[in-house]
Structure formats: structure tokens, C-alpha cells
Amino acid sequence: MSILLRMIPYSLPSSDFAQEKHSLSSWETAVIDLFLNAATSVGLPKSVGQIYGLLFCRDEPLAMDEIMELLSVSKGSASQGLRSLRQLGAVKSQFLPGQRKEHFVAEIRLRKLVSGFLKEQTEPHLEKGKARLNHLQELVDATEDRNSAERGRKRTNVLASWHRQVGKLLPLVKLIVGKTDRSNKR
Amino acid sequence: MSILLRMIPYSLPSSDFAQEKHSLSSWETAVIDLFLNAATSVGLPKSVGQIYGLLFCRDEPLAMDEIMELLSVSKGSASQGLRSLRQLGAVKSQFLPGQRKEHFVAEIRLRKLVSGFLKEQTEPHLEKGKARLNHLQELVDATEDRNSAERGRKRTNVLASWHRQVGKLLPLVKLIVGKTDRSNKR
DNA sequence: CATTTTGTTCATTTTTTCTTGAACAAACAT
DNA sequence: ATGTTTGTTCAAGAAAAAATGAACAAAATG
């Protein structure tokens, strides 16, 4: 078996000879650009959007060097971008038999994408928010001026209420997107 | 009446003599910093967060020059920041009798803040998304390669489905935040 | 174990975004 | 009208964020 595998050169992939592995079709370019915009609009670097967009277009898993070439991005961007995407749960790496390189595919279930994004990007903020509220409480309790302290108490209460409401909202968002997501069975 | 008003110097406000109009208490600084962080985390400039934070702390409407001084930000930042906040529905200007300058107060109903943010920051993206989907459809229809075209069709469908789902989600978010927002009667 | 392949890290450069302040405009007052 | 107050705009500078690529590490190969 190892002999057999060794006989297949890496540069001549067996079955997908007609596959456009080294160029993007025009609709793919458009999709990549769409994700580029979507990414920056939610505060992610554009390379992250591009990489996801490319993988979203393709059926076959891609290796990092293919991504670099197709998108003309640097090694560093590709590596870091893929790391971010993995953390968000937006790409998975898939092992191809006989291939050394790691290959990547896009997660296309909206529910997974949304919940990954929320978990990575907003839950940490909520956590820090809780800490900040406590700190705030202390500062208010330590204020001399009675009027200011009273005002501070009111505002702290408002913030605490907001915090609770947003905390309740996030699980609901996941739930709702999940409910209507037809593709959430593997 | 004009005589009466002219007799009250601007620099000596009548009732609020003990008010710390020209300095921030420590809890206020903390709140401002909290909003600074919140703002940047949703992609708004930090000055916008600071300005909102300051107004959030105060009961009395503030004029632009007071904001500039308390936060040590430039005229330009103050002006543009207030414009953004107005567009988001996060501050309202309030006219004070006998005062020339425009004064500002913060909107503190979460429902209003969220819906303003969604309307200004995400609805436009959804709109553009619709246009992009149409463009994409054309590109796919124009692709020669049958395999690529077929793949393009599948992906376009996925994107269309996502678009629908997010479209349904946004109104629900507003609704949910509204439902539980105790402060949404004026 | 020397070599090649693959992937990560991080200092530097590039790009993008934000802030500043001076020039301008509009409204008001005298 | 003339000067003053108030607010906006925008070119230039400052700051922040992202991309690059060379140096490094880790793993597999022969």
C-alpha cells in the first residue's frame, strides 16, 4: 500500500483533472467578495472573509498553499485566518488519505456559524461586562457626594438590567436560527 | 422677558451650583470606559462610545462644548460623534429655554438602542445582500462549465436561505428586547 | 540523522480608520 | 450690516489594525 501511494505524484491529482484548482470562476470571485464584505462588517479581517468565501464555494477540501495561491494572500494571513475560522467553528480540517497537508472545508450550517460567532465574539464581552459591573458597583459605593452616588446607583441598575436582557437574548438567537435551519442535520 | 433672561449670566447657572459640571467622578469615568469598549466591540469609533457614556451618566442635558471639555475630545470628534449617535437614535437633542446651544441627552431604553443600531448598521447590509444575490445569480447563469454552474446554483441557494433566515431574525430580536424592556414607556 | 515538507510566529510595512483643528457656514444679536 | 456664537466639514496627521515574509519549529521522509 505504501508503494502504491508513493507512485501517485502529488502534482498530478488522480480524478479531478478538469477541476479549476488554480483559478477562480467569476461567480466564485463574487462570492468571495461577498464574504469579504460580510466579514469586515462584523469586525473580522478581510482575509478571514476571503478564505471562508473560497472554501464555501468549493466541494473539495483545500490545502493552505492552494488557498494562498487562489486568493493571493501571504502565508501569515492564510495561517492566522484559518486559525480564526477554526476557532469560530467556521471551517473544519479534514484529513485526506495519502496527503500530508492539512485540508480545510467550510461549515455551511448557519446555526453553527452563528453560535460559533456568538460564543467567540460576544460571550467573552458579556463575561467581562459582569466583572465591570461589579467594579462599577464598588466605585459607586465609594463616592462621597450623595447626589452623584444616587445617580450612580440608578445607572448601575440600568446597566445590570441591560446585561440581563442581552444575556437572555443570545440563547434565543441560537435557538431561532437553529429552528429554521434546514441543513442542520449532517 | 428678554430682559430677565439677559440678566442671568451663562457662566453662573442658577440652581445646580454644587454640580460637578467640569469634572468626572470616578464611577463616571468607569462607565465612559465601559461604553468606549462596547462601542469599539461593535465597530463604532471610541469617541462615539465615550460621548454616549458621558450622556448616559448625566441627568442634565449637555452642550457640545461641555462634552468636549469633559472628555477632552476635539470639536470635530464631538460634532461627528453626536451626529452618529443621533442617527442611531442613541441621543436626542433637547432645547433648554434661554440657552442658545443645542443640548443632548442619552436614550437609555435598550429597545430603542438596539432597534436603532439594527436599522442603521445591519438593515443596509441586508439590503445590499439582496442586490448581491441577484448579481450572483446572473454570474452563475452565465458560467460555461456545467459542474461549476451546478455548484454555483447550490451555493446561491444556501446564501438565499441564510438571507431569509437572518431577515426573519432581526424583527424577532427587536421584539424580544422590547418585550422585556421595563423602561420602554416614556 | 540529515533533509524536506508543512505550518506558526512575530517584527516590519502597509492599509485603514479615527482624530484633530483650522476654515467655513449659518444663525443670532446688537 | 457687523460682530459673535455655535456647529459642520474636510484635509492632514496620528493611531490602530491587518498583511507580509523571513526566521523558526515540528513532523515526516528517506
Tab-separated table of C-alpha atoms (C1' of nucleotides) in Angstrom:
chain	number	residue	atom	x	y	z
A	1	MET	CA	0.000	0.000	0.000
A	2	SER	CA	2.748	2.482	0.781
A	3	ILE	CA	4.276	1.627	-2.580
A	4	LEU	CA	1.021	2.303	-4.350
A	5	LEU	CA	0.598	5.675	-2.698
A	6	ARG	CA	4.134	6.676	-3.449
A	7	MET	CA	3.568	6.088	-7.098
A	8	ILE	CA	0.929	8.794	-7.330
A	9	PRO	CA	2.753	12.100	-7.668
A	10	TYR	CA	1.329	14.950	-5.633
A	11	SER	CA	1.280	17.307	-8.564
A	12	LEU	CA	-0.927	15.094	-10.676
A	13	PRO	CA	-4.131	14.549	-8.702
A	14	SER	CA	-5.870	11.477	-9.978
A	15	SER	CA	-9.556	12.079	-10.575
A	16	ASP	CA	-10.163	15.812	-10.774
A	17	PHE	CA	-8.164	16.629	-13.885
A	18	ALA	CA	-10.702	19.077	-15.318
A	19	GLN	CA	-11.090	20.824	-11.948
A	20	GLU	CA	-10.198	24.515	-11.853
A	21	LYS	CA	-7.933	24.159	-8.871
A	22	HIS	CA	-5.804	27.077	-9.857
A	23	SER	CA	-8.267	29.723	-10.874
A	24	LEU	CA	-11.499	31.233	-9.674
A	25	SER	CA	-14.625	31.374	-11.766
A	26	SER	CA	-16.365	34.712	-11.865
A	27	TRP	CA	-19.185	33.670	-9.556
A	28	GLU	CA	-16.659	32.401	-7.069
A	29	THR	CA	-14.908	35.731	-7.110
A	30	ALA	CA	-18.237	37.371	-6.416
A	31	VAL	CA	-18.972	35.055	-3.509
A	32	ILE	CA	-15.539	35.648	-2.036
A	33	ASP	CA	-16.073	39.368	-2.290
A	34	LEU	CA	-19.449	38.984	-0.626
A	35	PHE	CA	-17.894	37.237	2.332
A	36	LEU	CA	-15.077	39.733	2.425
A	37	ASN	CA	-17.654	42.446	2.952
A	38	ALA	CA	-19.661	40.429	5.423
A	39	ALA	CA	-16.555	39.726	7.462
A	40	THR	CA	-15.432	43.318	7.756
A	41	SER	CA	-18.960	44.363	8.604
A	42	VAL	CA	-18.863	42.121	11.671
A	43	GLY	CA	-15.355	43.176	12.597
A	44	LEU	CA	-13.306	40.348	11.144
A	45	PRO	CA	-10.265	40.914	8.920
A	46	LYS	CA	-10.976	40.727	5.262
A	47	SER	CA	-8.600	37.844	4.663
A	48	VAL	CA	-10.739	35.783	7.004
A	49	GLY	CA	-13.783	36.543	4.917
A	50	GLN	CA	-11.981	35.707	1.710
A	51	ILE	CA	-10.736	32.385	2.961
A	52	TYR	CA	-14.138	31.373	4.219
A	53	GLY	CA	-15.703	32.523	0.967
A	54	LEU	CA	-13.352	30.397	-1.075
A	55	LEU	CA	-13.959	27.291	0.994
A	56	PHE	CA	-17.672	27.987	0.908
A	57	CYS	CA	-17.541	27.795	-2.886
A	58	ARG	CA	-15.681	24.536	-3.111
A	59	ASP	CA	-16.761	20.965	-2.633
A	60	GLU	CA	-13.263	19.543	-2.214
A	61	PRO	CA	-11.142	20.357	0.813
A	62	LEU	CA	-8.333	22.817	0.085
A	63	ALA	CA	-4.838	22.963	1.498
A	64	MET	CA	-3.264	26.131	2.785
A	65	ASP	CA	-0.989	26.641	-0.183
A	66	GLU	CA	-3.918	26.312	-2.563
A	67	ILE	CA	-5.758	28.951	-0.601
A	68	MET	CA	-2.729	31.221	-0.691
A	69	GLU	CA	-2.425	30.908	-4.416
A	70	LEU	CA	-6.107	31.228	-5.291
A	71	LEU	CA	-6.557	34.307	-3.137
A	72	SER	CA	-3.038	35.706	-3.434
A	73	VAL	CA	-2.642	36.116	0.276
A	74	SER	CA	0.503	35.592	2.292
A	75	LYS	CA	1.402	32.567	4.305
A	76	GLY	CA	0.905	34.506	7.507
A	77	SER	CA	-2.576	35.667	6.603
A	78	ALA	CA	-3.606	32.227	5.491
A	79	SER	CA	-2.316	30.591	8.638
A	80	GLN	CA	-3.836	33.109	11.001
A	81	GLY	CA	-7.043	33.364	9.045
A	82	LEU	CA	-7.541	29.630	9.156
A	83	ARG	CA	-6.867	29.643	12.850
A	84	SER	CA	-9.558	32.248	13.447
A	85	LEU	CA	-12.003	30.361	11.292
A	86	ARG	CA	-11.308	27.155	13.130
A	87	GLN	CA	-11.868	28.876	16.448
A	88	LEU	CA	-15.157	30.242	15.197
A	89	GLY	CA	-16.150	26.786	14.058
A	90	ALA	CA	-16.477	28.092	10.516
A	91	VAL	CA	-14.021	25.650	8.988
A	92	LYS	CA	-13.032	22.138	9.837
A	93	SER	CA	-9.854	20.415	8.817
A	94	GLN	CA	-10.261	17.148	7.065
A	95	PHE	CA	-7.637	14.521	6.546
A	96	LEU	CA	-7.227	13.194	3.071
A	97	PRO	CA	-5.647	9.772	2.757
A	98	GLY	CA	-2.174	9.920	1.284
A	99	GLN	CA	-1.974	13.694	1.661
A	100	ARG	CA	0.417	15.230	4.075
A	101	LYS	CA	-1.014	18.706	4.129
A	102	GLU	CA	-3.966	19.643	6.228
A	103	HIS	CA	-7.089	20.300	4.174
A	104	PHE	CA	-9.991	22.548	5.015
A	105	VAL	CA	-13.699	22.650	4.358
A	106	ALA	CA	-16.273	25.273	5.254
A	107	GLU	CA	-19.029	24.752	7.765
A	108	ILE	CA	-22.174	25.874	5.980
A	109	ARG	CA	-24.844	25.311	8.619
A	110	LEU	CA	-25.955	28.772	9.596
A	111	ARG	CA	-26.782	27.659	13.103
A	112	LYS	CA	-23.232	26.521	13.687
A	113	LEU	CA	-21.785	29.675	12.219
A	114	VAL	CA	-23.959	31.923	14.318
A	115	SER	CA	-23.431	30.057	17.545
A	116	GLY	CA	-19.693	29.880	16.966
A	117	PHE	CA	-19.575	33.573	16.317
A	118	LEU	CA	-21.625	34.395	19.373
A	119	LYS	CA	-19.580	32.121	21.568
A	120	GLU	CA	-16.259	33.538	20.422
A	121	GLN	CA	-17.098	37.172	19.887
A	122	THR	CA	-19.897	38.148	22.213
A	123	GLU	CA	-19.895	35.799	25.163
A	124	PRO	CA	-16.442	36.971	26.250
A	125	HIS	CA	-17.722	40.536	26.181
A	126	LEU	CA	-20.670	39.597	28.333
A	127	GLU	CA	-18.338	37.961	30.796
A	128	LYS	CA	-16.115	40.984	31.022
A	129	GLY	CA	-19.231	43.084	31.350
A	130	LYS	CA	-20.179	41.251	34.501
A	131	ALA	CA	-16.799	41.967	36.036
A	132	ARG	CA	-17.025	45.589	35.030
A	133	LEU	CA	-20.424	45.911	36.655
A	134	ASN	CA	-19.027	44.693	39.936
A	135	HIS	CA	-16.147	47.108	39.742
A	136	LEU	CA	-18.593	49.868	38.966
A	137	GLN	CA	-20.688	48.995	41.954
A	138	GLU	CA	-17.661	49.412	44.189
A	139	LEU	CA	-16.819	52.790	42.734
A	140	VAL	CA	-20.358	53.988	43.245
A	141	ASP	CA	-20.418	52.778	46.821
A	142	ALA	CA	-17.229	54.697	47.446
A	143	THR	CA	-18.461	58.058	46.159
A	144	GLU	CA	-18.694	60.842	48.721
A	145	ASP	CA	-21.175	63.110	47.021
A	146	ARG	CA	-24.662	61.861	47.858
A	147	ASN	CA	-26.293	63.053	44.666
A	148	SER	CA	-23.631	61.548	42.488
A	149	ALA	CA	-23.781	58.266	44.375
A	150	GLU	CA	-27.532	58.095	43.987
A	151	ARG	CA	-27.273	58.777	40.279
A	152	GLY	CA	-24.555	56.164	40.033
A	153	ARG	CA	-26.786	53.609	41.679
A	154	LYS	CA	-29.561	54.273	39.185
A	155	ARG	CA	-27.220	53.939	36.241
A	156	THR	CA	-25.684	50.773	37.574
A	157	ASN	CA	-29.142	49.309	37.822
A	158	VAL	CA	-29.878	50.208	34.236
A	159	LEU	CA	-26.664	48.581	33.093
A	160	ALA	CA	-27.378	45.476	35.117
A	161	SER	CA	-30.797	45.231	33.545
A	162	TRP	CA	-29.355	45.566	30.059
A	163	HIS	CA	-26.847	42.908	30.877
A	164	ARG	CA	-29.573	40.520	31.925
A	165	GLN	CA	-31.627	41.177	28.831
A	166	VAL	CA	-28.774	40.658	26.428
A	167	GLY	CA	-27.860	37.530	28.330
A	168	LYS	CA	-31.338	36.196	27.720
A	169	LEU	CA	-31.289	37.224	24.099
A	170	LEU	CA	-28.259	35.304	22.910
A	171	PRO	CA	-29.521	31.786	23.637
A	172	LEU	CA	-32.766	32.727	21.922
A	173	VAL	CA	-30.950	33.795	18.792
A	174	LYS	CA	-29.195	30.461	18.609
A	175	LEU	CA	-32.480	28.721	19.160
A	176	ILE	CA	-34.320	30.610	16.482
A	177	VAL	CA	-31.667	30.196	13.849
A	178	GLY	CA	-31.489	26.532	14.731
A	179	LYS	CA	-35.222	26.030	14.453
A	180	THR	CA	-35.460	27.170	10.885
A	181	ASP	CA	-32.132	25.839	9.651
A	182	ARG	CA	-32.973	23.040	7.273
A	183	SER	CA	-29.371	21.962	6.848
A	184	ASN	CA	-28.628	21.264	10.477
A	185	LYS	CA	-28.718	17.535	10.197
A	186	ARG	CA	-25.363	16.428	8.899
B	1	MET	CA	-38.844	88.581	29.428
B	2	SER	CA	-35.822	89.079	27.242
B	3	ILE	CA	-34.507	91.495	29.844
B	4	LEU	CA	-34.939	88.961	32.574
B	5	LEU	CA	-33.128	86.250	30.659
B	6	ARG	CA	-30.284	88.520	29.755
B	7	MET	CA	-29.698	89.198	33.385
B	8	ILE	CA	-28.818	85.609	34.130
B	9	PRO	CA	-25.181	85.086	33.124
B	10	TYR	CA	-24.441	81.842	31.292
B	11	SER	CA	-21.454	81.085	33.427
B	12	LEU	CA	-23.399	81.080	36.649
B	13	PRO	CA	-26.150	78.508	36.241
B	14	SER	CA	-28.844	79.193	38.773
B	15	SER	CA	-29.821	76.014	40.581
B	16	ASP	CA	-27.076	73.455	40.101
B	17	PHE	CA	-24.246	75.241	41.877
B	18	ALA	CA	-22.859	72.145	43.552
B	19	GLN	CA	-22.983	70.159	40.301
B	20	GLU	CA	-19.690	68.755	39.010
B	21	LYS	CA	-20.153	70.127	35.529
B	22	HIS	CA	-16.458	70.338	34.875
B	23	SER	CA	-15.113	67.081	36.149
B	24	LEU	CA	-15.927	63.400	36.063
B	25	SER	CA	-16.423	61.326	39.150
B	26	SER	CA	-14.572	58.054	39.213
B	27	TRP	CA	-17.642	55.944	38.559
B	28	GLU	CA	-18.477	58.125	35.606
B	29	THR	CA	-15.020	57.567	34.194
B	30	ALA	CA	-15.574	53.850	34.564
B	31	VAL	CA	-18.925	53.987	32.800
B	32	ILE	CA	-17.445	56.018	29.976
B	33	ASP	CA	-14.687	53.499	29.605
B	34	LEU	CA	-17.228	50.704	29.585
B	35	PHE	CA	-19.094	52.301	26.702
B	36	LEU	CA	-15.842	53.033	24.925
B	37	ASN	CA	-15.146	49.326	24.927
B	38	ALA	CA	-18.656	48.393	23.981
B	39	ALA	CA	-18.594	50.795	21.069
B	40	THR	CA	-15.366	49.545	19.567
B	41	SER	CA	-16.529	45.981	20.007
B	42	VAL	CA	-19.484	46.687	17.731
B	43	GLY	CA	-17.388	48.628	15.262
B	44	LEU	CA	-18.046	52.196	16.334
B	45	PRO	CA	-15.281	54.746	16.957
B	46	LYS	CA	-14.280	55.091	20.540
B	47	SER	CA	-15.203	58.759	20.745
B	48	VAL	CA	-18.772	57.749	19.983
B	49	GLY	CA	-18.751	55.364	22.892
B	50	GLN	CA	-17.262	57.969	25.191
B	51	ILE	CA	-19.808	60.592	24.303
B	52	TYR	CA	-22.699	58.233	24.792
B	53	GLY	CA	-21.190	57.052	28.055
B	54	LEU	CA	-20.941	60.569	29.373
B	55	LEU	CA	-24.510	61.438	28.467
B	56	PHE	CA	-25.654	58.150	29.911
B	57	CYS	CA	-24.194	59.174	33.257
B	58	ARG	CA	-25.804	62.567	33.432
B	59	ASP	CA	-29.301	63.675	34.222
B	60	GLU	CA	-28.969	67.154	32.744
B	61	PRO	CA	-28.585	67.677	29.019
B	62	LEU	CA	-25.045	68.644	27.989
B	63	ALA	CA	-23.900	71.003	25.276
B	64	MET	CA	-21.209	70.120	22.797
B	65	ASP	CA	-18.540	72.270	24.384
B	66	GLU	CA	-19.167	70.672	27.760
B	67	ILE	CA	-18.752	67.268	26.192
B	68	MET	CA	-15.531	68.374	24.529
B	69	GLU	CA	-14.122	69.595	27.778
B	70	LEU	CA	-15.204	66.710	29.981
B	71	LEU	CA	-13.874	64.111	27.575
B	72	SER	CA	-11.023	66.149	26.090
B	73	VAL	CA	-12.034	65.409	22.551
B	74	SER	CA	-11.824	67.750	19.623
B	75	LYS	CA	-14.616	69.765	18.115
B	76	GLY	CA	-14.631	67.528	15.083
B	77	SER	CA	-14.947	64.321	17.046
B	78	ALA	CA	-17.686	65.750	19.207
B	79	SER	CA	-19.662	67.006	16.253
B	80	GLN	CA	-19.333	63.820	14.220
B	81	GLY	CA	-19.824	61.593	17.222
B	82	LEU	CA	-23.036	63.343	18.131
B	83	ARG	CA	-24.219	63.055	14.573
B	84	SER	CA	-23.647	59.300	14.571
B	85	LEU	CA	-25.388	58.938	17.893
B	86	ARG	CA	-28.352	60.933	16.673
B	87	GLN	CA	-28.604	58.769	13.579
B	88	LEU	CA	-28.544	55.672	15.732
B	89	GLY	CA	-31.263	57.143	17.894
B	90	ALA	CA	-28.926	56.908	20.875
B	91	VAL	CA	-29.089	60.584	21.768
B	92	LYS	CA	-31.745	63.203	21.378
B	93	SER	CA	-31.209	66.930	21.375
B	94	GLN	CA	-33.239	68.853	23.826
B	95	PHE	CA	-33.915	72.552	23.831
B	96	LEU	CA	-33.334	74.374	27.039
B	97	PRO	CA	-35.179	77.658	27.478
B	98	GLY	CA	-32.855	80.619	27.356
B	99	GLN	CA	-29.940	78.526	26.085
B	100	ARG	CA	-28.613	79.014	22.611
B	101	LYS	CA	-26.558	75.871	22.376
B	102	GLU	CA	-28.049	72.559	21.481
B	103	HIS	CA	-28.131	70.174	24.431
B	104	PHE	CA	-28.040	66.410	24.341
B	105	VAL	CA	-29.417	63.582	26.416
B	106	ALA	CA	-28.904	59.841	26.078
B	107	GLU	CA	-31.626	57.438	25.076
B	108	ILE	CA	-31.486	54.721	27.702
B	109	ARG	CA	-34.265	52.391	26.563
B	110	LEU	CA	-32.472	49.301	25.392
B	111	ARG	CA	-35.166	48.538	22.871
B	112	LYS	CA	-34.630	51.862	21.151
B	113	LEU	CA	-30.879	51.461	21.173
B	114	VAL	CA	-30.995	48.002	19.715
B	115	SER	CA	-33.533	48.796	17.052
B	116	GLY	CA	-31.680	51.949	16.075
B	117	PHE	CA	-28.479	50.030	15.792
B	118	LEU	CA	-30.049	47.291	13.738
B	119	LYS	CA	-31.768	49.745	11.455
B	120	GLU	CA	-28.628	51.748	10.810
B	121	GLN	CA	-25.965	49.095	10.828
B	122	THR	CA	-27.473	45.835	9.700
B	123	GLU	CA	-30.537	46.558	7.605
B	124	PRO	CA	-28.444	48.331	4.968
B	125	HIS	CA	-26.229	45.267	4.774
B	126	LEU	CA	-29.238	43.046	4.291
B	127	GLU	CA	-30.441	45.284	1.502
B	128	LYS	CA	-27.113	45.222	-0.258
B	129	GLY	CA	-27.069	41.482	0.266
B	130	LYS	CA	-30.247	41.121	-1.750
B	131	ALA	CA	-28.721	43.010	-4.643
B	132	ARG	CA	-25.582	40.942	-4.428
B	133	LEU	CA	-27.575	37.741	-4.555
B	134	ASN	CA	-29.206	38.825	-7.775
B	135	HIS	CA	-25.882	39.711	-9.292
B	136	LEU	CA	-24.557	36.368	-8.202
B	137	GLN	CA	-27.440	34.570	-9.813
B	138	GLU	CA	-26.602	36.202	-13.129
B	139	LEU	CA	-22.967	35.232	-12.908
B	140	VAL	CA	-23.890	31.638	-12.180
B	141	ASP	CA	-26.323	31.513	-15.064
B	142	ALA	CA	-23.579	32.762	-17.334
B	143	THR	CA	-20.996	30.124	-16.407
B	144	GLU	CA	-19.964	27.757	-19.192
B	145	ASP	CA	-18.646	24.867	-17.151
B	146	ARG	CA	-21.599	22.680	-16.192
B	147	ASN	CA	-20.107	21.408	-12.947
B	148	SER	CA	-19.167	24.849	-11.793
B	149	ALA	CA	-22.568	26.219	-12.703
B	150	GLU	CA	-24.308	23.472	-10.794
B	151	ARG	CA	-22.144	24.095	-7.764
B	152	GLY	CA	-22.824	27.811	-8.092
B	153	ARG	CA	-26.538	27.167	-8.066
B	154	LYS	CA	-26.311	25.155	-4.872
B	155	ARG	CA	-24.276	27.825	-3.148
B	156	THR	CA	-26.578	30.581	-4.269
B	157	ASN	CA	-29.463	28.674	-2.758
B	158	VAL	CA	-27.629	28.357	0.520
B	159	LEU	CA	-26.945	32.065	0.568
B	160	ALA	CA	-30.545	32.866	-0.268
B	161	SER	CA	-31.690	30.668	2.585
B	162	TRP	CA	-29.336	32.367	5.005
B	163	HIS	CA	-30.568	35.718	3.838
B	164	ARG	CA	-34.157	34.746	4.534
B	165	GLN	CA	-33.327	33.435	7.976
B	166	VAL	CA	-31.425	36.487	9.052
B	167	GLY	CA	-34.226	38.609	7.660
B	168	LYS	CA	-36.656	36.814	9.924
B	169	LEU	CA	-34.332	37.048	12.878
B	170	LEU	CA	-33.906	40.792	13.107
B	171	PRO	CA	-37.545	41.702	13.755
B	172	LEU	CA	-37.630	38.980	16.386
B	173	VAL	CA	-34.663	40.467	18.184
B	174	LYS	CA	-36.358	43.823	18.368
B	175	LEU	CA	-39.495	42.169	19.602
B	176	ILE	CA	-37.788	40.188	22.304
B	177	VAL	CA	-35.783	43.081	23.654
B	178	GLY	CA	-38.917	45.184	23.597
B	179	LYS	CA	-40.971	42.613	25.461
B	180	THR	CA	-38.744	42.527	28.474
B	181	ASP	CA	-37.726	46.185	28.498
B	182	ARG	CA	-39.415	47.702	31.517
B	183	SER	CA	-38.318	51.223	30.664
B	184	ASN	CA	-39.953	51.469	27.290
B	185	LYS	CA	-42.820	53.689	28.302
B	186	ARG	CA	-41.593	57.235	28.262
C	1	DC	C1'	20.353	11.992	11.347
C	2	DA	C1'	20.162	14.957	7.537
C	3	DT	C1'	16.660	16.718	4.531
C	4	DT	C1'	12.375	18.103	3.004
C	5	DT	C1'	7.734	19.417	3.792
C	6	DT	C1'	4.392	21.856	6.360
C	7	DG	C1'	2.832	25.209	9.369
C	8	DT	C1'	3.409	29.018	13.063
C	9	DT	C1'	5.179	33.280	14.944
C	10	DC	C1'	6.301	37.846	15.010
C	11	DA	C1'	8.858	42.245	13.696
C	12	DT	C1'	8.170	45.249	9.988
C	13	DT	C1'	5.500	47.528	6.482
C	14	DT	C1'	1.190	48.679	4.511
C	15	DT	C1'	-3.504	49.894	4.764
C	16	DT	C1'	-7.363	51.542	7.047
C	17	DT	C1'	-9.645	54.125	10.384
C	18	DC	C1'	-10.015	57.822	13.731
C	19	DT	C1'	-8.911	62.307	15.491
C	20	DT	C1'	-7.626	66.924	15.140
C	21	DG	C1'	-8.081	71.759	14.210
C	22	DA	C1'	-8.485	75.361	11.002
C	23	DA	C1'	-11.528	77.140	7.538
C	24	DC	C1'	-16.107	77.693	6.540
C	25	DA	C1'	-21.202	78.395	7.049
C	26	DA	C1'	-25.407	79.502	9.476
C	27	DA	C1'	-27.914	81.570	12.920
C	28	DC	C1'	-28.296	85.062	16.154
C	29	DA	C1'	-27.551	89.558	18.440
C	30	DT	C1'	-26.662	94.372	18.529
D	1	DA	C1'	-24.918	95.352	8.276
D	2	DT	C1'	-21.211	93.830	11.697
D	3	DG	C1'	-19.577	91.018	15.049
D	4	DT	C1'	-20.336	86.883	17.887
D	5	DT	C1'	-21.680	82.404	18.962
D	6	DT	C1'	-22.483	77.758	17.510
D	7	DG	C1'	-21.851	73.989	14.703
D	8	DT	C1'	-20.108	71.402	10.355
D	9	DT	C1'	-16.730	69.870	7.040
D	10	DC	C1'	-12.614	68.156	5.469
D	11	DA	C1'	-7.510	67.834	4.613
D	12	DA	C1'	-3.696	66.381	7.190
D	13	DG	C1'	-1.661	63.890	10.943
D	14	DA	C1'	-1.898	60.133	14.468
D	15	DA	C1'	-3.255	55.766	15.898
D	16	DA	C1'	-4.863	51.180	15.261
D	17	DA	C1'	-5.406	47.059	12.636
D	18	DA	C1'	-4.083	43.878	9.149
D	19	DA	C1'	-0.843	41.784	5.769
D	20	DT	C1'	3.622	40.339	4.646
D	21	DG	C1'	7.546	37.370	4.601
D	22	DA	C1'	11.593	35.720	6.765
D	23	DA	C1'	13.034	33.067	10.669
D	24	DC	C1'	11.788	29.395	13.348
D	25	DA	C1'	9.777	24.868	14.971
D	26	DA	C1'	7.730	20.352	14.282
D	27	DA	C1'	6.906	16.383	11.883
D	28	DA	C1'	7.641	13.158	8.277
D	29	DT	C1'	10.783	11.176	4.864
D	30	DG	C1'	14.471	8.523	3.133
